[in-house]
Short mmCIF file of C-alpha atoms and ligand atoms in Angstrom, two decimals:
data_model
loop_
_atom_site.label_atom_id
_atom_site.label_comp_id
_atom_site.label_asym_id
_atom_site.label_seq_id
_atom_site.Cartn_x
_atom_site.Cartn_y
_atom_site.Cartn_z
CA UNK A 609 -12.20 -1.08 11.47
CA UNK A 610 -8.77 -2.63 11.58
CA UNK A 611 -5.83 -0.49 10.60
CA UNK A 612 -2.96 -2.09 8.71
CA UNK A 613 0.21 -0.25 9.55
CA UNK A 614 1.48 -0.53 5.96
CA UNK A 615 -1.39 1.60 4.64
CA UNK A 616 -0.65 5.33 4.49
CA UNK A 617 -3.00 7.49 6.57
CA UNK A 618 -4.35 10.92 5.66
CA UNK A 619 -6.43 13.25 7.83
CA UNK A 620 -8.65 15.62 5.84
CA UNK A 621 -10.30 18.18 8.09
CA UNK A 622 -13.81 19.09 6.95
CA UNK A 623 -13.91 16.06 4.67
CA UNK A 624 -17.67 15.53 4.82
CA UNK A 625 -18.56 17.63 1.78
CA UNK A 626 -17.21 19.91 -0.93
CA UNK A 627 -13.47 20.16 -1.50
CA UNK A 628 -12.58 17.99 1.51
CA UNK A 629 -14.79 15.16 0.30
CA UNK A 630 -13.22 15.40 -3.16
CA UNK A 631 -9.77 15.19 -1.57
CA UNK A 632 -10.84 12.20 0.54
CA UNK A 633 -12.07 10.34 -2.56
CA UNK A 634 -8.79 10.91 -4.42
CA UNK A 635 -6.75 9.56 -1.48
CA UNK A 636 -9.05 6.52 -1.17
CA UNK A 637 -8.50 5.79 -4.86
CA UNK A 638 -4.76 5.66 -4.12
CA UNK A 639 -5.25 3.13 -1.32
CA UNK A 640 -4.77 5.52 1.59
CA UNK A 641 -6.61 5.07 4.87
CA UNK A 642 -8.69 8.26 5.09
CA UNK A 643 -9.76 10.00 8.29
CA UNK A 644 -12.21 12.86 7.95
CA UNK A 645 -13.39 15.17 10.68
CA UNK A 646 -16.11 17.80 10.98
CA UNK A 647 -18.47 19.26 13.56
CA UNK A 648 -21.43 17.23 12.25
CA UNK A 649 -21.47 13.53 11.45
CA UNK A 650 -22.54 12.95 7.83
CA UNK A 651 -26.10 11.64 7.50
CA UNK A 652 -25.25 9.07 4.83
CA UNK A 653 -22.33 6.72 4.25
CA UNK A 654 -19.88 8.78 2.18
CA UNK A 655 -17.47 6.01 1.25
CA UNK A 656 -19.61 2.95 0.61
CA UNK A 657 -17.03 0.67 -0.98
CA UNK A 658 -14.24 1.98 1.28
CA UNK A 659 -15.74 1.36 4.71
CA UNK A 660 -12.65 -0.53 5.90
CA UNK A 661 -10.38 2.30 4.81
CA UNK A 662 -12.14 5.30 6.27
CA UNK A 663 -13.01 6.79 9.61
CA UNK A 664 -15.10 9.79 10.67
CA UNK A 665 -14.15 11.60 13.88
CA UNK A 666 -16.32 14.39 15.20
CA UNK A 667 -14.18 17.45 15.85
CA UNK A 668 -14.48 21.21 15.90
CA UNK A 669 -11.01 22.30 14.88
CA UNK A 670 -11.46 25.68 16.53
CA UNK A 671 -11.60 24.00 19.95
CA UNK A 672 -8.40 23.02 21.71
CA UNK A 673 -10.22 20.29 23.64
CA UNK A 674 -11.86 18.86 20.53
CA UNK A 675 -8.53 18.79 18.66
CA UNK A 676 -6.89 17.00 21.59
CA UNK A 677 -9.60 14.29 21.42
CA UNK A 678 -9.13 13.96 17.66
CA UNK A 679 -5.41 13.41 18.04
CA UNK A 680 -5.89 10.99 20.91
CA UNK A 681 -8.31 8.92 18.80
CA UNK A 682 -5.88 8.86 15.88
CA UNK A 683 -2.99 7.77 18.11
CA UNK A 684 -5.05 5.11 19.86
CA UNK A 685 -7.16 3.70 17.02
CA UNK A 686 -5.02 4.27 13.96
CA UNK A 687 -1.48 4.66 15.26
CA UNK A 688 -0.08 6.60 12.37
CA UNK A 689 -0.48 9.79 10.31
CA UNK A 690 1.27 10.36 6.96
CA UNK A 691 -0.57 13.35 5.53
CA UNK A 692 -2.42 16.25 7.12
CA UNK A 693 -4.74 18.21 4.84
CA UNK A 694 -5.96 21.36 6.58
CA UNK A 695 -9.14 21.92 4.59
CA UNK A 696 -11.97 22.82 6.98
CA UNK A 697 -12.97 26.45 6.70
CA UNK A 698 -15.91 28.79 6.84
CA UNK A 699 -16.97 32.16 5.56
CA UNK A 700 -18.54 34.70 7.92
CA UNK A 701 -22.13 33.72 8.83
CA UNK A 702 -23.18 36.94 7.12
CA UNK A 703 -21.26 39.05 4.61
CA UNK A 704 -20.80 42.57 5.97
CA UNK A 705 -19.00 45.56 4.54
CA UNK A 706 -15.54 46.20 6.01
CA UNK A 707 -16.80 49.43 7.59
CA UNK A 708 -19.55 47.62 9.50
CA UNK A 709 -18.35 44.05 10.17
CA UNK A 710 -18.33 42.83 13.78
CA UNK A 711 -15.57 41.44 15.99
CA UNK A 712 -17.80 38.44 16.71
CA UNK A 713 -17.63 37.22 13.10
CA UNK A 714 -13.93 38.06 12.93
CA UNK A 715 -13.20 35.85 15.93
CA UNK A 716 -15.44 33.05 14.63
CA UNK A 717 -13.73 32.91 11.24
CA UNK A 718 -10.19 33.33 12.57
CA UNK A 719 -10.59 30.57 15.17
CA UNK A 720 -11.77 28.03 12.59
CA UNK A 721 -9.77 29.11 9.54
CA UNK A 722 -6.46 30.07 11.14
CA UNK A 723 -6.05 29.29 14.84
CA UNK A 724 -7.44 25.75 14.43
CA UNK A 725 -5.13 24.70 11.55
CA UNK A 726 -2.15 26.51 13.12
CA UNK A 727 -2.32 24.44 16.31
CA UNK A 728 -3.54 21.22 14.65
CA UNK A 729 -0.45 21.44 12.42
CA UNK A 730 1.77 21.98 15.46
CA UNK A 731 0.26 18.98 17.26
CA UNK A 732 0.36 16.60 14.30
CA UNK A 733 3.82 17.72 13.20
CA UNK A 734 5.05 16.71 16.65
CA UNK A 735 3.36 13.32 16.23
CA UNK A 736 4.95 12.89 12.79
CA UNK A 737 8.37 13.66 14.26
CA UNK A 738 7.74 11.17 17.07
CA UNK A 739 6.79 8.46 14.55
CA UNK A 740 9.90 9.24 12.51
CA UNK A 741 12.13 8.97 15.57
CA UNK A 742 10.62 5.65 16.59
CA UNK A 743 11.58 4.44 13.09
CA UNK A 744 9.01 1.64 13.05
CA UNK A 745 7.18 2.63 9.85
CA UNK A 746 8.88 1.62 6.63
CA UNK A 747 9.17 4.32 3.92
CA UNK A 748 7.61 6.96 6.15
CA UNK A 749 7.50 10.31 4.28
CA UNK A 750 4.98 12.57 6.00
CA UNK A 751 3.69 15.81 4.50
CA UNK A 752 1.35 18.65 5.37
CA UNK A 753 -0.81 20.81 3.12
CA UNK A 754 -3.31 23.58 3.69
CA UNK A 755 -6.22 24.69 1.56
CA UNK A 756 -6.17 28.47 1.63
CA UNK A 757 -7.81 30.42 -1.22
CA UNK A 758 -7.32 33.07 -3.89
CA UNK A 759 -8.73 35.22 -1.06
CA UNK A 760 -5.22 35.08 0.46
CA UNK A 761 -4.30 37.79 -2.08
CA UNK A 762 -7.65 39.00 -3.47
CA UNK A 763 -9.68 41.68 -1.72
CA UNK A 764 -13.38 40.99 -1.02
CA UNK A 765 -14.54 43.93 1.08
CA UNK A 766 -17.68 42.11 2.21
CA UNK A 767 -15.70 39.33 3.93
CA UNK A 768 -12.48 40.86 5.19
CA UNK A 769 -12.11 38.35 8.02
CA UNK A 770 -12.13 35.47 5.50
CA UNK A 771 -9.40 37.13 3.39
CA UNK A 772 -7.23 37.80 6.44
CA UNK A 773 -7.61 34.23 7.68
CA UNK A 774 -6.49 32.90 4.29
CA UNK A 775 -3.56 35.33 4.07
CA UNK A 776 -2.58 34.07 7.53
CA UNK A 777 -2.55 30.49 6.23
CA UNK A 778 -0.03 31.54 3.58
CA UNK A 779 2.39 32.66 6.30
CA UNK A 780 1.56 29.60 8.37
CA UNK A 781 2.68 27.44 5.43
CA UNK A 782 5.98 29.31 5.12
CA UNK A 783 6.65 29.05 8.85
CA UNK A 784 6.02 25.32 9.09
CA UNK A 785 7.85 24.69 5.81
CA UNK A 786 10.89 26.39 7.29
CA UNK A 787 10.66 24.71 10.69
CA UNK A 788 9.90 21.18 9.48
CA UNK A 789 12.42 21.02 6.63
CA UNK A 790 15.04 19.53 8.98
CA UNK A 791 12.64 16.62 9.52
CA UNK A 792 12.04 16.19 5.78
CA UNK A 793 8.37 17.09 6.17
CA UNK A 794 7.33 19.23 3.19
CA UNK A 795 4.59 21.78 3.81
CA UNK A 796 2.44 23.14 1.00
CA UNK A 797 -0.33 25.63 0.36
CA UNK A 798 -3.08 25.06 -2.19
CA UNK A 799 -4.95 28.17 -3.31
CA UNK A 800 -8.22 27.13 -4.95
CA UNK A 801 -10.16 29.58 -7.06
CA UNK A 802 -13.90 29.28 -7.66
CA UNK A 803 -14.87 25.72 -6.80
CA UNK A 804 -18.36 24.23 -7.03
CA UNK A 805 -19.26 23.12 -3.47
CA UNK A 806 -22.01 23.69 -0.88
CA UNK A 807 -20.05 26.78 0.24
CA UNK A 808 -20.46 28.47 -3.16
CA UNK A 809 -24.08 27.37 -3.78
CA UNK A 810 -25.45 30.76 -2.81
CA UNK A 811 -23.20 32.65 -5.24
CA UNK A 812 -23.56 30.23 -8.18
CA UNK A 813 -25.31 32.63 -10.57
CA UNK A 814 -22.90 35.48 -9.69
CA UNK A 815 -19.87 33.37 -10.62
CA UNK A 816 -21.57 31.73 -13.62
CA UNK A 817 -21.94 35.23 -15.01
CA UNK A 818 -18.39 36.35 -14.15
CA UNK A 819 -16.87 33.18 -15.64
CA UNK A 820 -19.04 33.60 -18.74
CA UNK A 821 -17.73 37.16 -19.09
CA UNK A 822 -14.11 35.98 -19.05
CA UNK A 823 -13.00 36.29 -15.40
CA UNK A 824 -10.90 33.12 -15.75
CA UNK A 825 -8.52 32.13 -18.55
CA UNK A 826 -9.84 28.55 -18.13
CA UNK A 827 -13.55 29.18 -18.55
CA UNK A 828 -15.09 26.80 -16.04
CA UNK A 829 -15.73 26.29 -12.34
CA UNK A 830 -13.20 24.18 -10.52
CA UNK A 831 -14.41 21.00 -8.87
CA UNK A 832 -13.33 19.16 -5.71
CA UNK A 833 -11.59 16.44 -7.73
CA UNK A 834 -9.27 19.08 -9.25
CA UNK A 835 -8.07 19.90 -5.74
CA UNK A 836 -7.97 16.25 -4.68
CA UNK A 837 -5.69 15.27 -7.56
CA UNK A 838 -3.22 18.02 -6.66
CA UNK A 839 -3.27 17.04 -2.99
CA UNK A 840 -2.43 13.42 -3.83
CA UNK A 841 0.33 14.56 -6.19
CA UNK A 842 1.95 16.55 -3.38
CA UNK A 843 1.51 13.78 -0.80
CA UNK A 844 3.05 11.20 -3.13
CA UNK A 845 6.21 13.32 -3.37
CA UNK A 846 5.79 13.83 -7.11
CA UNK A 847 7.02 17.41 -6.87
CA UNK A 848 10.28 16.75 -5.04
CA UNK A 849 12.83 19.26 -3.72
CA UNK A 850 10.05 21.67 -2.78
CA UNK A 851 8.54 23.00 0.40
CA UNK A 852 6.54 26.12 1.20
CA UNK A 853 5.26 25.89 -2.38
CA UNK A 854 1.96 27.52 -3.36
CA UNK A 855 -0.19 25.74 -5.92
CA UNK A 856 -2.64 27.99 -7.75
CA UNK A 857 -5.60 25.77 -8.59
CA UNK A 858 -7.72 28.57 -9.95
CA UNK A 859 -8.19 28.22 -13.70
CA UNK A 860 -5.51 30.89 -14.16
CA UNK A 861 -7.27 33.52 -12.02
CA UNK A 862 -3.96 34.72 -10.53
CA UNK A 863 -2.47 35.60 -13.93
CA UNK A 864 -2.42 39.37 -14.45
CA UNK A 865 -3.94 40.20 -17.82
CA UNK A 866 -4.16 43.20 -20.10
N1 NAP B 264 -15.51 26.53 -2.60
C1 NAP B 264 -14.63 27.41 -3.00
O1 NAP B 264 -14.81 28.08 -4.03
C2 NAP B 264 -13.36 27.61 -2.24
C3 NAP B 264 -12.35 28.39 -2.84
C4 NAP B 264 -11.16 28.59 -2.18
C5 NAP B 264 -10.95 28.01 -0.95
N2 NAP B 264 -11.94 27.26 -0.35
C6 NAP B 264 -11.64 26.69 0.94
O2 NAP B 264 -11.68 25.28 0.85
C7 NAP B 264 -12.11 24.72 2.08
C8 NAP B 264 -13.32 23.84 1.83
O3 NAP B 264 -14.33 24.63 1.22
P1 NAP B 264 -15.70 24.04 0.67
O4 NAP B 264 -16.16 24.94 -0.39
O5 NAP B 264 -15.56 22.61 0.44
O6 NAP B 264 -16.63 24.31 1.98
P2 NAP B 264 -17.92 23.57 2.51
O7 NAP B 264 -18.63 22.91 1.39
O8 NAP B 264 -18.67 24.58 3.32
O9 NAP B 264 -17.32 22.43 3.48
C9 NAP B 264 -16.63 22.82 4.65
C10 NAP B 264 -16.27 21.58 5.47
O10 NAP B 264 -15.56 22.03 6.63
C11 NAP B 264 -16.20 21.52 7.80
N3 NAP B 264 -16.01 22.46 8.91
C12 NAP B 264 -16.41 23.74 8.99
N4 NAP B 264 -16.07 24.27 10.18
C13 NAP B 264 -15.43 23.29 10.86
C14 NAP B 264 -14.85 23.21 12.15
N5 NAP B 264 -14.89 24.24 13.00
N6 NAP B 264 -14.26 22.06 12.52
C15 NAP B 264 -14.23 20.99 11.69
N7 NAP B 264 -14.77 21.00 10.46
C16 NAP B 264 -15.37 22.14 10.06
C17 NAP B 264 -17.66 21.35 7.39
O11 NAP B 264 -18.38 20.42 8.19
P3 NAP B 264 -19.20 20.89 9.51
O12 NAP B 264 -19.99 22.10 9.13
O13 NAP B 264 -20.04 19.69 9.85
O14 NAP B 264 -18.19 21.16 10.57
C18 NAP B 264 -17.48 20.80 5.97
O15 NAP B 264 -17.16 19.44 6.02
C19 NAP B 264 -12.39 25.90 3.01
O16 NAP B 264 -11.25 26.13 3.80
C20 NAP B 264 -12.62 27.04 2.05
O17 NAP B 264 -12.32 28.28 2.64
C21 NAP B 264 -13.14 27.05 -0.97
#
């Protein structure tokens, strides 16, 4: 793996399956060098024809130590980061009613879904600023985006911790958008709706039924490529003069209807 400094570099956390993998594919198709990270190394080669342009790094984003190693590897082996996509996330290991749910699951979900991205963003934003100040990379326009969810504003009483973690990511986006504007680093939030991935396998028939009954104005599941295309659009600066923006990629779910 030899990194050319003129190739833009994106880190997609949790890029080994589902939405993250879809995002990784869209960036590869635009000639980015793609780094993915997850707790488990994928069993098969995910990017066959893009081996020279991709790198897997094992990392649990909820661990401070693991994040430090991830960043060290990027600095040492790649030497540049243009785009951070905070995508990795989990639901609670078991759905439990709000009146019964445990602190253990709360802590598990919050550490991965909120604390991890909050500090990974802090650490990589500092690296982006450092790269900017060194001024060695031509046309360097870094950006940061976070995959939250419609759960940031939609109540699901059987997974309160998930909803709170996603609502927290909305504020995280606003905070970093505000702080990093002076460095010309736009920060965005993408709120996907119901997307067909391994995460939603277990609730497939439930959502098939709801979509069939008219839950969404656009009557289909979303797919990872839908999210990937939006992520690339943001990273390429095609929606200029924006930061802190929320993109609703949800088939119109957020539209109030009568
Ligand atoms: N699917 C949907 O309908 C939907 C809707 C709205 C928002 N989202 C959000 O979109 C994101 C991706 O969802 P998905 O449906 O693609 O989920 P998924 O299929 O379960 O994939 C999750 C990815 O995150 C990685 N991951 C989980 N915990 C991690 C950790 N601690 N450190 C590093 N990587 C970790 C997983 O790999 P390992 O397990 O190997 O670590 C995997 O690569 C999540 O944040 C999710 O909340 C999904």
